[in-house]
PDB file of C-alpha atoms in Angstrom:
ATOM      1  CA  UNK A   1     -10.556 -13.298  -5.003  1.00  0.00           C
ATOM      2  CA  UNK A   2      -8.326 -11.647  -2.142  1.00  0.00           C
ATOM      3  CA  UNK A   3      -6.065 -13.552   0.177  1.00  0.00           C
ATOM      4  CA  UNK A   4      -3.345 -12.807   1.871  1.00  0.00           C
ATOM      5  CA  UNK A   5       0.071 -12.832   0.676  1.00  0.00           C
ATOM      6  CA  UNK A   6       2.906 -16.064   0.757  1.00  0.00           C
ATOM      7  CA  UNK A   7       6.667 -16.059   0.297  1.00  0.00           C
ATOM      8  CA  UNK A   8       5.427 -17.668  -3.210  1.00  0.00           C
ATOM      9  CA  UNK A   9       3.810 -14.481  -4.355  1.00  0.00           C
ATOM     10  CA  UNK A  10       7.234 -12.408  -4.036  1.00  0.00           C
ATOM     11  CA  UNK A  11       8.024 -12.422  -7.554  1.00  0.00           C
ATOM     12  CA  UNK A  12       3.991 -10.858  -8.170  1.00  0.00           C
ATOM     13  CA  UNK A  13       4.516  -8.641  -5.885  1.00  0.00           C
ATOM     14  CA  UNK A  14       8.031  -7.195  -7.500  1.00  0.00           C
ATOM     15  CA  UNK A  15       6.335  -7.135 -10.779  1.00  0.00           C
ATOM     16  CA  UNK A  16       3.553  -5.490  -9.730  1.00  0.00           C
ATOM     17  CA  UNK A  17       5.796  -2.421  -7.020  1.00  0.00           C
ATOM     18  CA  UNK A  18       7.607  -2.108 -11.114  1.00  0.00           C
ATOM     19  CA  UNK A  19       4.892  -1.273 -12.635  1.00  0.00           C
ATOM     20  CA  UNK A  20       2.841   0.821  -9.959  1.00  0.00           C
ATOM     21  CA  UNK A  21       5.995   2.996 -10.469  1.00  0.00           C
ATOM     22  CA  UNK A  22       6.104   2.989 -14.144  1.00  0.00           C
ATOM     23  CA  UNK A  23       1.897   4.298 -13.951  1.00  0.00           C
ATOM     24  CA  UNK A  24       3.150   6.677 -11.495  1.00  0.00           C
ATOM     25  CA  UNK A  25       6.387   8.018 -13.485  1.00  0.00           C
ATOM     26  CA  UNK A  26       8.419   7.143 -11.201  1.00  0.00           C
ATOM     27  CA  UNK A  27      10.208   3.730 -12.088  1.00  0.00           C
ATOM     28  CA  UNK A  28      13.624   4.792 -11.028  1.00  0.00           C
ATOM     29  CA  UNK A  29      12.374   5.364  -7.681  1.00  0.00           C
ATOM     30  CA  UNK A  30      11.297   0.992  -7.203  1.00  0.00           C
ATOM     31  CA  UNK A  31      14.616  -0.232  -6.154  1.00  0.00           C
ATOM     32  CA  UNK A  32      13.595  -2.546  -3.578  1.00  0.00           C
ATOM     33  CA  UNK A  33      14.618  -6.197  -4.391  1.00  0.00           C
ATOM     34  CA  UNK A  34      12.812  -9.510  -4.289  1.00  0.00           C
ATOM     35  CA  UNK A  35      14.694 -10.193  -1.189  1.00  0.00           C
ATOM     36  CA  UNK A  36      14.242  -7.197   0.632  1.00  0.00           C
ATOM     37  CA  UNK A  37      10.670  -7.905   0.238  1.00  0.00           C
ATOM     38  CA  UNK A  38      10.358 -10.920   0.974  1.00  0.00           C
ATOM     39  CA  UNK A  39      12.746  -9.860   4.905  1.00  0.00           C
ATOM     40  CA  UNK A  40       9.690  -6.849   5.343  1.00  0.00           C
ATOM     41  CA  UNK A  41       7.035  -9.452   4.614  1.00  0.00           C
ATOM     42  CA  UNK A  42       8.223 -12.526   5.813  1.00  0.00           C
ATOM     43  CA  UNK A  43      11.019 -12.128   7.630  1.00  0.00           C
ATOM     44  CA  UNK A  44      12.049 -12.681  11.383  1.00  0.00           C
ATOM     45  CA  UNK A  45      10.274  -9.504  12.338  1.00  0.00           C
ATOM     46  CA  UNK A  46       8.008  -8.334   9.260  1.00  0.00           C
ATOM     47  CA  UNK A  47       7.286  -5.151   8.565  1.00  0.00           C
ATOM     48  CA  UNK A  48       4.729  -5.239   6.294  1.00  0.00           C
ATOM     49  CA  UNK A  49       1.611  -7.175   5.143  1.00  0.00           C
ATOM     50  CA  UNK A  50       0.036  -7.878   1.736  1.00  0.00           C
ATOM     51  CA  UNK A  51      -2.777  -9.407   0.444  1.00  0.00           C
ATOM     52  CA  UNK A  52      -3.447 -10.291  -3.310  1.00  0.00           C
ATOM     53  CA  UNK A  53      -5.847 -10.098  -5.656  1.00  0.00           C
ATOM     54  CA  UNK A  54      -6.756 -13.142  -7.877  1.00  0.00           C
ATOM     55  CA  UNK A  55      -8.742 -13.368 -11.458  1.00  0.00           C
ATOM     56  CA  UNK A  56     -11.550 -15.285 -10.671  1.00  0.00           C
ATOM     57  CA  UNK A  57     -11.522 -17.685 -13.527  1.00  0.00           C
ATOM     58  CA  UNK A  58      -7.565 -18.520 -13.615  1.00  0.00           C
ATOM     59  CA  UNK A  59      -6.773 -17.550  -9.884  1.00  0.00           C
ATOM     60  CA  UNK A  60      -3.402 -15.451 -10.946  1.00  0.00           C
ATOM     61  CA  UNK A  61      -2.664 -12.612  -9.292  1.00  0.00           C
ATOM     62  CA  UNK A  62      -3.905  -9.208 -10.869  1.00  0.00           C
ATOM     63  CA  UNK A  63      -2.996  -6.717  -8.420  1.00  0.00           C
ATOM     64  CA  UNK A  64      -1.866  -6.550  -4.481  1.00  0.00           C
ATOM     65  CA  UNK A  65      -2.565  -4.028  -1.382  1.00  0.00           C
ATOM     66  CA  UNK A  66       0.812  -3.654   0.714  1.00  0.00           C
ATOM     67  CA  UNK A  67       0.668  -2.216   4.007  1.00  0.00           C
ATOM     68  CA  UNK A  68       1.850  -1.847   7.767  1.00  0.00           C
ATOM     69  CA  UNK A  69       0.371  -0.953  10.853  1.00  0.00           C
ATOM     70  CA  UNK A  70       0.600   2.984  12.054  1.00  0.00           C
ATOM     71  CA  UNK A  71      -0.126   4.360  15.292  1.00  0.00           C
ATOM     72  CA  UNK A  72      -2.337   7.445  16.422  1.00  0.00           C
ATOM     73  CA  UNK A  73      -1.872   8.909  19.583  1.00  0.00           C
ATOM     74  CA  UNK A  74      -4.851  10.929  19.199  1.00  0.00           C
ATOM     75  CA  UNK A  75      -7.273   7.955  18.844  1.00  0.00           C
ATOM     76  CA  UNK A  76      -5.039   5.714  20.982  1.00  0.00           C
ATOM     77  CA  UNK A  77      -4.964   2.446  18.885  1.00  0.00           C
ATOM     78  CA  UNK A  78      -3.629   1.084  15.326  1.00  0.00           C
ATOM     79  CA  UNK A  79      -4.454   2.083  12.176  1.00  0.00           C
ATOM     80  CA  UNK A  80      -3.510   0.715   8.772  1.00  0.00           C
ATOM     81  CA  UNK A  81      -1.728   2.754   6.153  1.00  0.00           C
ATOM     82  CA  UNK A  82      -1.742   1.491   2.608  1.00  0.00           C
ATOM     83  CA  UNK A  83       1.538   1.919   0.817  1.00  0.00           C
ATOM     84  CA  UNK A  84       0.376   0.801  -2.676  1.00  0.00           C
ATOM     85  CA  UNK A  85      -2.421  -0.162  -4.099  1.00  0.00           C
ATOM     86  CA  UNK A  86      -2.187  -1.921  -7.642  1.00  0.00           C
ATOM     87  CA  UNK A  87      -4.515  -3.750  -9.653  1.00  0.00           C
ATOM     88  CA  UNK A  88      -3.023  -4.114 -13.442  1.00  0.00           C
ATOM     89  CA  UNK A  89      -4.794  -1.947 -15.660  1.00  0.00           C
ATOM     90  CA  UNK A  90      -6.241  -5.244 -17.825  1.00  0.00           C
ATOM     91  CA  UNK A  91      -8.029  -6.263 -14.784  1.00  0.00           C
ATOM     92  CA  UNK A  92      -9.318  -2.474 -13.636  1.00  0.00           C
ATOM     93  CA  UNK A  93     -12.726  -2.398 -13.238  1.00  0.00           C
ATOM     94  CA  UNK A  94     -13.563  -6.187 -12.151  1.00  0.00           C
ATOM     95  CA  UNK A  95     -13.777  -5.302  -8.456  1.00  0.00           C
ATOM     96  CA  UNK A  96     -10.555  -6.138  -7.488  1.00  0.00           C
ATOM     97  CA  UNK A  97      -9.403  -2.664  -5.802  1.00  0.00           C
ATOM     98  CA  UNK A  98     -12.294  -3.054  -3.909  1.00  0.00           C
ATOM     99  CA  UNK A  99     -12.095  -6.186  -2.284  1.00  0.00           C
ATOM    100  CA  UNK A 100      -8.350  -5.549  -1.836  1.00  0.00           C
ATOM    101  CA  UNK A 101      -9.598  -2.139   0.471  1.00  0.00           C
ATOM    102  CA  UNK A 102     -12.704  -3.696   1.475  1.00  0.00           C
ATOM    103  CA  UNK A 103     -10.356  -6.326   3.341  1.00  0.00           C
ATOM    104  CA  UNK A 104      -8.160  -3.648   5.133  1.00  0.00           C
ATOM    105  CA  UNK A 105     -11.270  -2.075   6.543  1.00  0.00           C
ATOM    106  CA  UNK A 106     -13.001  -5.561   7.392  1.00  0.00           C
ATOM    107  CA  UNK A 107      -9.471  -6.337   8.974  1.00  0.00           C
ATOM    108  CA  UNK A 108      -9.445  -2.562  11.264  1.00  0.00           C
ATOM    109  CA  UNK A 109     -12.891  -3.283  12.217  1.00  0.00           C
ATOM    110  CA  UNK A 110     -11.920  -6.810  13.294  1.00  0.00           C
ATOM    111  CA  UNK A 111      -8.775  -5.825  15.391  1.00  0.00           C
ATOM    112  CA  UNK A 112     -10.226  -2.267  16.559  1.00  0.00           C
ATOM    113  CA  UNK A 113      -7.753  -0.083  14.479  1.00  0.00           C
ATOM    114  CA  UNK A 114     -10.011   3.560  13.983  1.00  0.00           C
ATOM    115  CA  UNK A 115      -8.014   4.341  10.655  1.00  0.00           C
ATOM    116  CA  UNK A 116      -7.038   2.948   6.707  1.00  0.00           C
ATOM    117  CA  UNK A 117      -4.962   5.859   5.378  1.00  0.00           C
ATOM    118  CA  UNK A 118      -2.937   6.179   2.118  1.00  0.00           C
ATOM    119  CA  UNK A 119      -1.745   9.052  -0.298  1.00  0.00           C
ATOM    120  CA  UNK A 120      -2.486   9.165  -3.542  1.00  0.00           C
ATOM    121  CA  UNK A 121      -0.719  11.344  -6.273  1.00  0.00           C
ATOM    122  CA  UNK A 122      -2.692  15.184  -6.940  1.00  0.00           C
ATOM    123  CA  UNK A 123      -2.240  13.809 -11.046  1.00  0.00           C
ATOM    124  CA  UNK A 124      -4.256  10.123 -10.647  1.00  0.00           C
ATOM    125  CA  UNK A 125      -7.695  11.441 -11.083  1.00  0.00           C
ATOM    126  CA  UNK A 126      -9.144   7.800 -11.654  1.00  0.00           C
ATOM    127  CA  UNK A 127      -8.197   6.973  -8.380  1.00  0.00           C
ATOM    128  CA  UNK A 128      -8.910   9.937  -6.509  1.00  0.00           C
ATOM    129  CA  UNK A 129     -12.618   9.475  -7.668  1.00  0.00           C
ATOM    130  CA  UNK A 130     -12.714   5.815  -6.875  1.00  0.00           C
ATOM    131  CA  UNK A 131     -11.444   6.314  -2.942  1.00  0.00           C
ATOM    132  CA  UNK A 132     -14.108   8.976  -2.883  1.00  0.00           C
ATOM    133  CA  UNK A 133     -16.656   7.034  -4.127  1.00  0.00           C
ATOM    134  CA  UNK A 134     -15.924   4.358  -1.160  1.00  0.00           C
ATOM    135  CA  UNK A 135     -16.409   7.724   1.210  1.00  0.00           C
ATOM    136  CA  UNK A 136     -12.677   8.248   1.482  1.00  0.00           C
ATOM    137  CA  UNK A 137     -12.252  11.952   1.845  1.00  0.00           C
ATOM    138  CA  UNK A 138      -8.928  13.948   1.396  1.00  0.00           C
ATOM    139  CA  UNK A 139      -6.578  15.138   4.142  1.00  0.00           C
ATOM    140  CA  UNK A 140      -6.131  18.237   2.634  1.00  0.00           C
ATOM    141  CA  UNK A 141      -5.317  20.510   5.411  1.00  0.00           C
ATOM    142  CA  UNK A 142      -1.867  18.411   5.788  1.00  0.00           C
ATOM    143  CA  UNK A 143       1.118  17.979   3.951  1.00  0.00           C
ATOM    144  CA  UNK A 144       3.174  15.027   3.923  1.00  0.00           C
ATOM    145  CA  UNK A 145       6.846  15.797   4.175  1.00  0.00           C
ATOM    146  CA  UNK A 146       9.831  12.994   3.263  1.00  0.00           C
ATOM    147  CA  UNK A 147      13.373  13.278   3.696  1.00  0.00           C
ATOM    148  CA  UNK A 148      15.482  10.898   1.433  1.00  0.00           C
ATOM    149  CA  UNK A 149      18.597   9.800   0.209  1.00  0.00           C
ATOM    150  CA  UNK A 150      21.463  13.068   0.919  1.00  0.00           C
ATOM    151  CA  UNK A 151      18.659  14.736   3.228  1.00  0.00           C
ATOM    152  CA  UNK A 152      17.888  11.957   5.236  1.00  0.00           C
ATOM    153  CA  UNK A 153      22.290  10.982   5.092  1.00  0.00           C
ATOM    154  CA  UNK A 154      23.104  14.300   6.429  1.00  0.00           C
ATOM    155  CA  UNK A 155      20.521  14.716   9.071  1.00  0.00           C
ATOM    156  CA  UNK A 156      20.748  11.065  10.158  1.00  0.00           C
ATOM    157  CA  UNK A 157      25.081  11.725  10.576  1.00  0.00           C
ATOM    158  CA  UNK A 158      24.157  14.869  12.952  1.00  0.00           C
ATOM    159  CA  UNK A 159      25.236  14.413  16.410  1.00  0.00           C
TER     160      UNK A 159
END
């Protein structure tokens, strides 16, 4: 049902980054390329790790967890932050998000990372209630900040 992600599954995992950002209003914003993925996941020097989620009957992929390994100075070890977290909406409800998280936190408990963090939109009250059901609880007392595009241009050309 979950296994972890090949150079093979690069086209799935385009499809699926499109339409994560079409659910989340935001398809403009998916620009990365097939290639680009494929250098972060499989590259030299990856990145970034994914595992997939497969029907159980046909074994195709139905959704994917991508993710990369953060640091906390606080805690002193590795953590795991989830960038997305997809599982197509005809597939919802078979377990699938599950297992996909339920791997991350097998795989920090294995290695000795202390945290699995991810952000979820304010809006995606289907989600918010299934993290919290799996004893997830809100960071609320923070505020994630971004800089992007001009922002992150000007600051970056600062001397």
């Amino acid at each position: 049902m979950i296994r972890a992600a090949t150079p093979a599954d690069i086209p799935a995992i385009h499809t699926f980054v499109r339409e994560l950002a079409e659910y989340e209003k935001a398809p403009h914003e998916a620009k990365a390329t097939p290639d680009q993925l494929h250098e972060a996941l499989f590259g030299e020097r990856p990145a970034a790790y994914a595992h997939i989620a497969t029907d159980d009957t046909t074994g195709e992929p139905v959704g994917f967890a991508l993710w990369f390994l953060n640091f906390s100075t606080w805690r002193g070890v590795h953590g795991i932050y989830l960038e997305d977290l997809y599982v197509r909406p005809t597939a919802r409800g078979g377990g699938h998000g599950k297992a996909l998280l339920t791997e991350l936190a097998r795989i920090c408990v294995e290695r000795g990372y202390e945290r699995l963090e991810w952000s979820v939109l304010n809006w995606n009250a289907p989600s918010i209630a299934f993290y919290e059901a799996l004893g997830a609880r809100p960071q609320d007392e923070w505020t994630v900040y971004r800089l992007t595009d001009g922002a992150l241009r000007t600051l970056g050309s600062t001397a």
